[in-house]
């Protein structure tokens, strides 16, 4: 018996990285997984692997920079599976533009993908979760939500917003819905590669007692904890999964 049997999980940004690793783990634990992202080929590949391994999944293509696409994710999940029990707001866009060069377009796009789409999707899913007696929402923030990182004002602000949003949602959506978040440190994914990969993050390796970069399946393991009764008395928390950097 899986830990997520009969549950339906929407995981945004699950065509790659830690979202994809979480999709594989949740499906292995029995969840029906709604895979979302922008790239159809990659989305199909994730769904095919889950099905080949004996699980159940579907995909929805949505660019959440365009907020009107958010409803599509929810509607297609409901059409296919008739319920949503777990929502993991994981899709994220990096921004490495220094503050004085930040343009309104980029700011709005980063906020839409990283925060606003998470709000809209949670507002759609929460009534369904409540009607079914409960649910779990997991917001992916970042260590960049705990402190500023030079040259990424939009990203840092969006991740600080995810921290406040997680606490506010927990306060207002309980007792039926548990809302928690994860602050990943440097995790080996396409996003990390886009800013120089492991080599560029040597300073974080040095500051961490574990002396290494993390892996997506280590975020997936934390997400599974937050998606099940193993975390039954945990609410409104942001768990750092960062190898102990900055302790
Ligand atoms: P990734 O690039 O592999 O995954 C990002 C996912 O977000 C992809 O599936 C992508 O399709 C999706 N996405 C991006 N822009 C989108 C858009 N406009 N519309 C819809 N989907 C979009 O990177 P990852 O590291 O797995 O990132 C997952 C989350 O983890 C992000 O929120 C990121 O900010 C956060 N994070 C990553 C790290 C790290 O070191 N990798 C550290 C802290 C936080």
PDB file of C-alpha atoms and ligand atoms in Angstrom:
ATOM      1  CA  UNK A   1       0.000   0.000   0.000  1.00  0.00           C
ATOM      2  CA  UNK A   2       1.317   3.461  -0.952  1.00  0.00           C
ATOM      3  CA  UNK A   3       1.350   6.487   1.337  1.00  0.00           C
ATOM      4  CA  UNK A   4      -0.694   8.463  -1.224  1.00  0.00           C
ATOM      5  CA  UNK A   5      -3.139   5.842  -2.512  1.00  0.00           C
ATOM      6  CA  UNK A   6      -6.323   7.399  -3.989  1.00  0.00           C
ATOM      7  CA  UNK A   7      -4.880  10.927  -3.719  1.00  0.00           C
ATOM      8  CA  UNK A   8      -4.700  13.357  -6.650  1.00  0.00           C
ATOM      9  CA  UNK A   9      -1.658  15.651  -6.703  1.00  0.00           C
ATOM     10  CA  UNK A  10      -1.096  18.685  -8.918  1.00  0.00           C
ATOM     11  CA  UNK A  11       2.619  19.505  -9.104  1.00  0.00           C
ATOM     12  CA  UNK A  12       3.417  22.646 -11.079  1.00  0.00           C
ATOM     13  CA  UNK A  13       6.739  22.727 -12.897  1.00  0.00           C
ATOM     14  CA  UNK A  14       7.013  18.941 -12.838  1.00  0.00           C
ATOM     15  CA  UNK A  15       8.486  18.512 -16.316  1.00  0.00           C
ATOM     16  CA  UNK A  16      12.002  18.775 -14.860  1.00  0.00           C
ATOM     17  CA  UNK A  17      14.060  19.168 -11.711  1.00  0.00           C
ATOM     18  CA  UNK A  18      12.724  18.679  -8.212  1.00  0.00           C
ATOM     19  CA  UNK A  19       9.105  18.871  -9.421  1.00  0.00           C
ATOM     20  CA  UNK A  20       9.701  15.902 -11.713  1.00  0.00           C
ATOM     21  CA  UNK A  21      11.437  13.953  -8.925  1.00  0.00           C
ATOM     22  CA  UNK A  22       8.434  14.668  -6.685  1.00  0.00           C
ATOM     23  CA  UNK A  23       6.033  13.534  -9.419  1.00  0.00           C
ATOM     24  CA  UNK A  24       7.889  10.203  -9.653  1.00  0.00           C
ATOM     25  CA  UNK A  25       7.901   9.721  -5.874  1.00  0.00           C
ATOM     26  CA  UNK A  26       4.245  10.678  -5.377  1.00  0.00           C
ATOM     27  CA  UNK A  27       3.197   8.341  -8.232  1.00  0.00           C
ATOM     28  CA  UNK A  28       5.271   5.534  -6.720  1.00  0.00           C
ATOM     29  CA  UNK A  29       3.345   6.123  -3.466  1.00  0.00           C
ATOM     30  CA  UNK A  30       0.031   5.714  -5.293  1.00  0.00           C
ATOM     31  CA  UNK A  31      -0.997   9.275  -6.163  1.00  0.00           C
ATOM     32  CA  UNK A  32      -2.533  10.194  -9.498  1.00  0.00           C
ATOM     33  CA  UNK A  33      -0.227  12.994 -10.601  1.00  0.00           C
ATOM     34  CA  UNK A  34      -1.067  16.049 -12.716  1.00  0.00           C
ATOM     35  CA  UNK A  35       2.209  17.016 -14.395  1.00  0.00           C
ATOM     36  CA  UNK A  36       2.446  20.643 -15.562  1.00  0.00           C
ATOM     37  CA  UNK A  37       5.001  22.787 -17.340  1.00  0.00           C
ATOM     38  CA  UNK A  38       5.611  24.517 -20.626  1.00  0.00           C
ATOM     39  CA  UNK A  39       7.292  21.781 -22.645  1.00  0.00           C
ATOM     40  CA  UNK A  40       4.934  19.134 -24.024  1.00  0.00           C
ATOM     41  CA  UNK A  41       7.646  16.649 -24.979  1.00  0.00           C
ATOM     42  CA  UNK A  42       9.118  16.687 -21.475  1.00  0.00           C
ATOM     43  CA  UNK A  43       5.671  16.538 -19.857  1.00  0.00           C
ATOM     44  CA  UNK A  44       4.728  13.499 -21.943  1.00  0.00           C
ATOM     45  CA  UNK A  45       8.014  11.801 -21.066  1.00  0.00           C
ATOM     46  CA  UNK A  46       7.308  12.218 -17.320  1.00  0.00           C
ATOM     47  CA  UNK A  47       3.773  10.834 -17.699  1.00  0.00           C
ATOM     48  CA  UNK A  48       5.013   7.915 -19.815  1.00  0.00           C
ATOM     49  CA  UNK A  49       7.662   6.972 -17.256  1.00  0.00           C
ATOM     50  CA  UNK A  50       5.114   7.083 -14.419  1.00  0.00           C
ATOM     51  CA  UNK A  51       2.743   4.865 -16.410  1.00  0.00           C
ATOM     52  CA  UNK A  52       5.546   2.489 -17.418  1.00  0.00           C
ATOM     53  CA  UNK A  53       6.356   2.100 -13.714  1.00  0.00           C
ATOM     54  CA  UNK A  54       2.714   1.177 -12.979  1.00  0.00           C
ATOM     55  CA  UNK A  55       1.484   4.610 -11.809  1.00  0.00           C
ATOM     56  CA  UNK A  56      -1.133   7.057 -13.050  1.00  0.00           C
ATOM     57  CA  UNK A  57      -0.534  10.552 -14.392  1.00  0.00           C
ATOM     58  CA  UNK A  58      -1.689  13.116 -16.930  1.00  0.00           C
ATOM     59  CA  UNK A  59      -0.180  16.355 -18.167  1.00  0.00           C
ATOM     60  CA  UNK A  60      -1.400  19.917 -18.699  1.00  0.00           C
ATOM     61  CA  UNK A  61       0.697  22.405 -20.643  1.00  0.00           C
ATOM     62  CA  UNK A  62       0.488  25.891 -19.160  1.00  0.00           C
ATOM     63  CA  UNK A  63       2.745  28.935 -19.167  1.00  0.00           C
ATOM     64  CA  UNK A  64       1.863  30.478 -15.828  1.00  0.00           C
ATOM     65  CA  UNK A  65       3.478  33.801 -16.748  1.00  0.00           C
ATOM     66  CA  UNK A  66       0.056  34.106 -18.384  1.00  0.00           C
ATOM     67  CA  UNK A  67      -2.244  33.881 -15.377  1.00  0.00           C
ATOM     68  CA  UNK A  68      -5.251  32.926 -17.499  1.00  0.00           C
ATOM     69  CA  UNK A  69      -3.607  29.496 -18.001  1.00  0.00           C
ATOM     70  CA  UNK A  70      -3.939  28.612 -14.306  1.00  0.00           C
ATOM     71  CA  UNK A  71      -7.630  27.720 -14.544  1.00  0.00           C
ATOM     72  CA  UNK A  72      -6.797  25.202 -17.251  1.00  0.00           C
ATOM     73  CA  UNK A  73      -4.561  23.234 -14.867  1.00  0.00           C
ATOM     74  CA  UNK A  74      -7.333  22.952 -12.278  1.00  0.00           C
ATOM     75  CA  UNK A  75     -10.153  22.285 -14.772  1.00  0.00           C
ATOM     76  CA  UNK A  76      -8.285  19.541 -16.619  1.00  0.00           C
ATOM     77  CA  UNK A  77      -7.259  17.878 -13.338  1.00  0.00           C
ATOM     78  CA  UNK A  78     -10.887  17.908 -12.176  1.00  0.00           C
ATOM     79  CA  UNK A  79     -12.158  16.640 -15.545  1.00  0.00           C
ATOM     80  CA  UNK A  80      -9.733  13.719 -15.435  1.00  0.00           C
ATOM     81  CA  UNK A  81      -9.747  12.755 -11.749  1.00  0.00           C
ATOM     82  CA  UNK A  82     -12.673  14.627 -10.108  1.00  0.00           C
ATOM     83  CA  UNK A  83     -10.709  15.781  -7.054  1.00  0.00           C
ATOM     84  CA  UNK A  84      -7.480  17.415  -5.867  1.00  0.00           C
ATOM     85  CA  UNK A  85      -5.882  16.413  -2.546  1.00  0.00           C
ATOM     86  CA  UNK A  86      -2.366  17.795  -2.871  1.00  0.00           C
ATOM     87  CA  UNK A  87      -1.116  20.954  -4.577  1.00  0.00           C
ATOM     88  CA  UNK A  88       2.608  21.560  -4.855  1.00  0.00           C
ATOM     89  CA  UNK A  89       3.334  25.073  -6.113  1.00  0.00           C
ATOM     90  CA  UNK A  90       6.790  24.398  -7.490  1.00  0.00           C
ATOM     91  CA  UNK A  91       7.083  26.137 -10.892  1.00  0.00           C
ATOM     92  CA  UNK A  92       9.682  28.833 -10.673  1.00  0.00           C
ATOM     93  CA  UNK A  93      11.488  31.329 -12.847  1.00  0.00           C
ATOM     94  CA  UNK A  94      14.932  32.609 -11.937  1.00  0.00           C
ATOM     95  CA  UNK A  95      15.855  36.246 -12.457  1.00  0.00           C
ATOM     96  CA  UNK A  96      19.463  37.391 -12.311  1.00  0.00           C
ATOM     97  CA  UNK A  97      18.935  41.031 -13.150  1.00  0.00           C
ATOM     98  CA  UNK A  98      20.435  43.599 -10.745  1.00  0.00           C
ATOM     99  CA  UNK A  99      17.880  45.843  -9.077  1.00  0.00           C
ATOM    100  CA  UNK A 100      18.635  49.030 -11.042  1.00  0.00           C
ATOM    101  CA  UNK A 101      18.280  47.172 -14.365  1.00  0.00           C
ATOM    102  CA  UNK A 102      15.059  45.393 -13.461  1.00  0.00           C
ATOM    103  CA  UNK A 103      12.253  46.192 -15.913  1.00  0.00           C
ATOM    104  CA  UNK A 104       8.559  45.991 -15.113  1.00  0.00           C
ATOM    105  CA  UNK A 105       7.958  43.155 -17.625  1.00  0.00           C
ATOM    106  CA  UNK A 106      10.513  40.858 -15.985  1.00  0.00           C
ATOM    107  CA  UNK A 107       9.315  41.745 -12.470  1.00  0.00           C
ATOM    108  CA  UNK A 108       5.713  40.932 -13.394  1.00  0.00           C
ATOM    109  CA  UNK A 109       6.644  37.687 -15.140  1.00  0.00           C
ATOM    110  CA  UNK A 110       8.692  36.422 -12.189  1.00  0.00           C
ATOM    111  CA  UNK A 111       5.950  37.357  -9.715  1.00  0.00           C
ATOM    112  CA  UNK A 112       3.279  35.726 -11.900  1.00  0.00           C
ATOM    113  CA  UNK A 113       5.149  32.423 -12.237  1.00  0.00           C
ATOM    114  CA  UNK A 114       6.575  32.243  -8.709  1.00  0.00           C
ATOM    115  CA  UNK A 115       3.757  33.666  -6.593  1.00  0.00           C
ATOM    116  CA  UNK A 116       0.549  34.873  -8.246  1.00  0.00           C
ATOM    117  CA  UNK A 117      -0.156  31.638 -10.118  1.00  0.00           C
ATOM    118  CA  UNK A 118       0.306  29.775  -6.811  1.00  0.00           C
ATOM    119  CA  UNK A 119      -2.304  32.009  -5.165  1.00  0.00           C
ATOM    120  CA  UNK A 120      -4.812  31.517  -7.990  1.00  0.00           C
ATOM    121  CA  UNK A 121      -4.323  27.757  -8.148  1.00  0.00           C
ATOM    122  CA  UNK A 122      -4.671  27.414  -4.370  1.00  0.00           C
ATOM    123  CA  UNK A 123      -7.888  29.463  -4.470  1.00  0.00           C
ATOM    124  CA  UNK A 124      -9.285  27.018  -7.028  1.00  0.00           C
ATOM    125  CA  UNK A 125      -8.123  23.855  -5.230  1.00  0.00           C
ATOM    126  CA  UNK A 126      -8.929  24.803  -1.624  1.00  0.00           C
ATOM    127  CA  UNK A 127     -12.760  24.534  -1.856  1.00  0.00           C
ATOM    128  CA  UNK A 128     -12.447  21.079  -3.435  1.00  0.00           C
ATOM    129  CA  UNK A 129     -10.008  19.966  -0.747  1.00  0.00           C
ATOM    130  CA  UNK A 130     -12.300  21.276   2.007  1.00  0.00           C
ATOM    131  CA  UNK A 131     -15.317  19.540   0.469  1.00  0.00           C
ATOM    132  CA  UNK A 132     -13.379  16.268   0.475  1.00  0.00           C
ATOM    133  CA  UNK A 133     -12.381  16.674   4.128  1.00  0.00           C
ATOM    134  CA  UNK A 134      -8.830  17.910   3.784  1.00  0.00           C
ATOM    135  CA  UNK A 135      -5.754  18.532   1.699  1.00  0.00           C
ATOM    136  CA  UNK A 136      -2.118  19.536   1.619  1.00  0.00           C
ATOM    137  CA  UNK A 137      -0.570  22.548  -0.106  1.00  0.00           C
ATOM    138  CA  UNK A 138       3.204  22.679  -0.424  1.00  0.00           C
ATOM    139  CA  UNK A 139       4.844  25.907  -1.597  1.00  0.00           C
ATOM    140  CA  UNK A 140       8.392  25.822  -2.907  1.00  0.00           C
ATOM    141  CA  UNK A 141      10.232  28.909  -1.679  1.00  0.00           C
ATOM    142  CA  UNK A 142      14.045  29.036  -1.450  1.00  0.00           C
ATOM    143  CA  UNK A 143      16.910  30.009   0.786  1.00  0.00           C
ATOM    144  CA  UNK A 144      16.555  33.175  -1.336  1.00  0.00           C
ATOM    145  CA  UNK A 145      13.302  33.637   0.589  1.00  0.00           C
ATOM    146  CA  UNK A 146      15.253  33.842   3.853  1.00  0.00           C
ATOM    147  CA  UNK A 147      17.923  36.373   2.852  1.00  0.00           C
ATOM    148  CA  UNK A 148      18.831  38.551  -0.129  1.00  0.00           C
ATOM    149  CA  UNK A 149      21.138  37.302  -2.872  1.00  0.00           C
ATOM    150  CA  UNK A 150      22.936  39.967  -4.873  1.00  0.00           C
ATOM    151  CA  UNK A 151      21.560  40.673  -8.349  1.00  0.00           C
ATOM    152  CA  UNK A 152      18.241  38.873  -8.099  1.00  0.00           C
ATOM    153  CA  UNK A 153      15.768  41.319  -6.559  1.00  0.00           C
ATOM    154  CA  UNK A 154      12.711  39.955  -8.386  1.00  0.00           C
ATOM    155  CA  UNK A 155      13.490  36.316  -7.542  1.00  0.00           C
ATOM    156  CA  UNK A 156      14.416  37.104  -3.917  1.00  0.00           C
ATOM    157  CA  UNK A 157      11.229  39.151  -3.476  1.00  0.00           C
ATOM    158  CA  UNK A 158       9.078  36.409  -5.012  1.00  0.00           C
ATOM    159  CA  UNK A 159      10.554  33.795  -2.664  1.00  0.00           C
ATOM    160  CA  UNK A 160      10.136  36.040   0.404  1.00  0.00           C
ATOM    161  CA  UNK A 161       6.517  36.410  -0.745  1.00  0.00           C
ATOM    162  CA  UNK A 162       6.134  32.609  -0.839  1.00  0.00           C
ATOM    163  CA  UNK A 163       7.185  32.506   2.820  1.00  0.00           C
ATOM    164  CA  UNK A 164       4.496  34.998   3.901  1.00  0.00           C
ATOM    165  CA  UNK A 165       1.949  33.421   1.613  1.00  0.00           C
ATOM    166  CA  UNK A 166       2.528  29.990   3.160  1.00  0.00           C
ATOM    167  CA  UNK A 167       1.904  31.311   6.675  1.00  0.00           C
ATOM    168  CA  UNK A 168      -1.162  33.349   5.599  1.00  0.00           C
ATOM    169  CA  UNK A 169      -2.670  30.425   3.691  1.00  0.00           C
ATOM    170  CA  UNK A 170      -2.100  28.076   6.621  1.00  0.00           C
ATOM    171  CA  UNK A 171      -3.810  30.524   8.970  1.00  0.00           C
ATOM    172  CA  UNK A 172      -6.869  30.919   6.740  1.00  0.00           C
ATOM    173  CA  UNK A 173      -7.265  27.465   5.168  1.00  0.00           C
ATOM    174  CA  UNK A 174      -7.103  25.337   8.312  1.00  0.00           C
ATOM    175  CA  UNK A 175      -8.125  23.140   9.917  1.00  0.00           C
ATOM    176  CA  UNK A 176      -8.928  21.028   6.857  1.00  0.00           C
ATOM    177  CA  UNK A 177      -5.967  22.091   4.730  1.00  0.00           C
ATOM    178  CA  UNK A 178      -2.346  21.934   5.837  1.00  0.00           C
ATOM    179  CA  UNK A 179      -0.111  24.508   4.143  1.00  0.00           C
ATOM    180  CA  UNK A 180       3.657  24.268   4.428  1.00  0.00           C
ATOM    181  CA  UNK A 181       6.655  25.148   2.326  1.00  0.00           C
ATOM    182  CA  UNK A 182      10.171  24.045   1.519  1.00  0.00           C
ATOM    183  CA  UNK A 183      13.221  26.279   1.165  1.00  0.00           C
ATOM    184  CA  UNK A 184      15.667  24.376  -1.001  1.00  0.00           C
ATOM    185  CA  UNK A 185      19.335  25.301  -0.953  1.00  0.00           C
ATOM    186  CA  UNK A 186      21.472  24.689  -4.023  1.00  0.00           C
ATOM    187  CA  UNK A 187      19.904  21.669  -5.764  1.00  0.00           C
ATOM    188  CA  UNK A 188      21.312  20.054  -8.909  1.00  0.00           C
ATOM    189  CA  UNK A 189      18.680  20.944 -11.564  1.00  0.00           C
ATOM    190  CA  UNK A 190      18.387  22.788 -14.887  1.00  0.00           C
ATOM    191  CA  UNK A 191      17.821  26.019 -12.942  1.00  0.00           C
ATOM    192  CA  UNK A 192      21.120  25.640 -11.098  1.00  0.00           C
ATOM    193  CA  UNK A 193      22.863  24.751 -14.386  1.00  0.00           C
ATOM    194  CA  UNK A 194      21.519  27.949 -15.939  1.00  0.00           C
ATOM    195  CA  UNK A 195      23.568  29.997 -13.466  1.00  0.00           C
ATOM    196  CA  UNK A 196      26.827  28.081 -13.635  1.00  0.00           C
ATOM    197  CA  UNK A 197      25.989  24.714 -12.064  1.00  0.00           C
ATOM    198  CA  UNK A 198      27.748  23.213  -9.079  1.00  0.00           C
ATOM    199  CA  UNK A 199      30.992  25.088  -9.747  1.00  0.00           C
ATOM    200  CA  UNK A 200      29.302  28.470  -9.322  1.00  0.00           C
ATOM    201  CA  UNK A 201      27.855  27.348  -5.997  1.00  0.00           C
ATOM    202  CA  UNK A 202      31.100  26.220  -4.405  1.00  0.00           C
ATOM    203  CA  UNK A 203      30.618  28.955  -1.796  1.00  0.00           C
ATOM    204  CA  UNK A 204      27.424  27.230  -0.625  1.00  0.00           C
ATOM    205  CA  UNK A 205      29.148  23.859  -0.485  1.00  0.00           C
ATOM    206  CA  UNK A 206      31.837  25.444   1.675  1.00  0.00           C
ATOM    207  CA  UNK A 207      29.264  26.981   4.058  1.00  0.00           C
ATOM    208  CA  UNK A 208      27.374  23.692   4.429  1.00  0.00           C
ATOM    209  CA  UNK A 209      28.412  21.086   7.021  1.00  0.00           C
ATOM    210  CA  UNK A 210      27.411  18.424   4.491  1.00  0.00           C
ATOM    211  CA  UNK A 211      29.868  19.832   1.901  1.00  0.00           C
ATOM    212  CA  UNK A 212      27.782  19.097  -1.169  1.00  0.00           C
ATOM    213  CA  UNK A 213      24.991  20.281  -3.466  1.00  0.00           C
ATOM    214  CA  UNK A 214      21.567  18.680  -2.944  1.00  0.00           C
ATOM    215  CA  UNK A 215      19.532  16.450  -5.258  1.00  0.00           C
ATOM    216  CA  UNK A 216      15.948  16.789  -6.426  1.00  0.00           C
ATOM    217  CA  UNK A 217      14.891  13.563  -4.741  1.00  0.00           C
ATOM    218  CA  UNK A 218      15.908  15.078  -1.380  1.00  0.00           C
ATOM    219  CA  UNK A 219      13.299  17.807  -1.964  1.00  0.00           C
ATOM    220  CA  UNK A 220      10.804  15.139  -3.078  1.00  0.00           C
ATOM    221  CA  UNK A 221      11.321  13.277   0.222  1.00  0.00           C
ATOM    222  CA  UNK A 222      10.527  16.445   2.204  1.00  0.00           C
ATOM    223  CA  UNK A 223       7.469  17.047   0.013  1.00  0.00           C
ATOM    224  CA  UNK A 224       6.219  13.514   0.706  1.00  0.00           C
ATOM    225  CA  UNK A 225       6.560  14.170   4.450  1.00  0.00           C
ATOM    226  CA  UNK A 226       4.493  17.362   4.060  1.00  0.00           C
ATOM    227  CA  UNK A 227       1.873  15.611   1.880  1.00  0.00           C
ATOM    228  CA  UNK A 228       1.053  12.861   4.387  1.00  0.00           C
ATOM    229  CA  UNK A 229      -0.083  12.387   7.986  1.00  0.00           C
ATOM    230  CA  UNK A 230       3.584  12.003   8.940  1.00  0.00           C
ATOM    231  CA  UNK A 231       3.427  15.814   9.233  1.00  0.00           C
ATOM    232  CA  UNK A 232      -0.020  15.907  10.900  1.00  0.00           C
ATOM    233  CA  UNK A 233       0.940  18.604  13.475  1.00  0.00           C
ATOM    234  CA  UNK A 234       3.092  20.676  11.102  1.00  0.00           C
ATOM    235  CA  UNK A 235       1.390  23.755   9.650  1.00  0.00           C
ATOM    236  CA  UNK A 236       2.501  27.105   8.238  1.00  0.00           C
ATOM    237  CA  UNK A 237       6.160  26.029   8.329  1.00  0.00           C
ATOM    238  CA  UNK A 238       8.967  26.556   5.840  1.00  0.00           C
ATOM    239  CA  UNK A 239      11.392  23.659   6.060  1.00  0.00           C
ATOM    240  CA  UNK A 240      14.923  24.385   4.911  1.00  0.00           C
ATOM    241  CA  UNK A 241      16.333  21.503   2.882  1.00  0.00           C
ATOM    242  CA  UNK A 242      19.697  23.070   2.194  1.00  0.00           C
ATOM    243  CA  UNK A 243      22.444  20.920   3.680  1.00  0.00           C
ATOM    244  CA  UNK A 244      22.622  23.171   6.730  1.00  0.00           C
ATOM    245  CA  UNK A 245      23.978  26.183   4.871  1.00  0.00           C
ATOM    246  CA  UNK A 246      23.913  29.365   7.014  1.00  0.00           C
ATOM    247  CA  UNK A 247      23.184  27.620  10.331  1.00  0.00           C
TER     248      UNK A 247
HETATM  249  P1  LIG B   1      13.852  23.496 -13.116  1.00  0.00           P
HETATM  250  O1  LIG B   1      14.232  24.553 -14.060  1.00  0.00           O
HETATM  251  O2  LIG B   1      14.278  22.105 -13.393  1.00  0.00           O
HETATM  252  O3  LIG B   1      12.269  23.464 -12.913  1.00  0.00           O
HETATM  253  C1  LIG B   1      11.485  24.615 -12.980  1.00  0.00           C
HETATM  254  C2  LIG B   1      10.095  24.195 -13.401  1.00  0.00           C
HETATM  255  O4  LIG B   1       9.266  25.373 -13.449  1.00  0.00           O
HETATM  256  C3  LIG B   1      10.074  23.584 -14.801  1.00  0.00           C
HETATM  257  O5  LIG B   1       9.218  22.474 -14.838  1.00  0.00           O
HETATM  258  C4  LIG B   1       9.515  24.696 -15.665  1.00  0.00           C
HETATM  259  O6  LIG B   1       8.761  24.217 -16.782  1.00  0.00           O
HETATM  260  C5  LIG B   1       8.597  25.416 -14.683  1.00  0.00           C
HETATM  261  N1  LIG B   1       8.373  26.760 -15.113  1.00  0.00           N
HETATM  262  C6  LIG B   1       9.266  27.788 -15.242  1.00  0.00           C
HETATM  263  N2  LIG B   1       8.674  28.860 -15.784  1.00  0.00           N
HETATM  264  C7  LIG B   1       7.385  28.510 -16.012  1.00  0.00           C
HETATM  265  C8  LIG B   1       6.269  29.169 -16.595  1.00  0.00           C
HETATM  266  N3  LIG B   1       6.368  30.409 -17.092  1.00  0.00           N
HETATM  267  N4  LIG B   1       5.103  28.499 -16.688  1.00  0.00           N
HETATM  268  C9  LIG B   1       4.993  27.240 -16.229  1.00  0.00           C
HETATM  269  N5  LIG B   1       6.005  26.553 -15.686  1.00  0.00           N
HETATM  270  C10 LIG B   1       7.183  27.187 -15.602  1.00  0.00           C
HETATM  271  O7  LIG B   1      14.371  23.995 -11.715  1.00  0.00           O
HETATM  272  P2  LIG B   1      14.143  23.482 -10.217  1.00  0.00           P
HETATM  273  O8  LIG B   1      15.394  23.813  -9.527  1.00  0.00           O
HETATM  274  O9  LIG B   1      13.618  22.094 -10.155  1.00  0.00           O
HETATM  275  O10 LIG B   1      13.041  24.525  -9.712  1.00  0.00           O
HETATM  276  C11 LIG B   1      11.875  24.145  -8.999  1.00  0.00           C
HETATM  277  C12 LIG B   1      11.585  25.154  -7.903  1.00  0.00           C
HETATM  278  O11 LIG B   1      12.637  25.136  -6.939  1.00  0.00           O
HETATM  279  C13 LIG B   1      11.507  26.604  -8.392  1.00  0.00           C
HETATM  280  O12 LIG B   1      10.432  27.264  -7.752  1.00  0.00           O
HETATM  281  C14 LIG B   1      12.829  27.200  -7.932  1.00  0.00           C
HETATM  282  O13 LIG B   1      12.728  28.593  -7.744  1.00  0.00           O
HETATM  283  C15 LIG B   1      13.039  26.453  -6.639  1.00  0.00           C
HETATM  284  N6  LIG B   1      14.418  26.441  -6.127  1.00  0.00           N
HETATM  285  C16 LIG B   1      15.425  25.848  -6.825  1.00  0.00           C
HETATM  286  C17 LIG B   1      16.712  25.810  -6.272  1.00  0.00           C
HETATM  287  C18 LIG B   1      17.875  25.125  -6.960  1.00  0.00           C
HETATM  288  O14 LIG B   1      19.004  25.240  -6.509  1.00  0.00           O
HETATM  289  N7  LIG B   1      17.667  24.378  -8.028  1.00  0.00           N
HETATM  290  C19 LIG B   1      16.946  26.407  -5.042  1.00  0.00           C
HETATM  291  C20 LIG B   1      15.910  27.020  -4.368  1.00  0.00           C
HETATM  292  C21 LIG B   1      14.629  27.013  -4.908  1.00  0.00           C
END
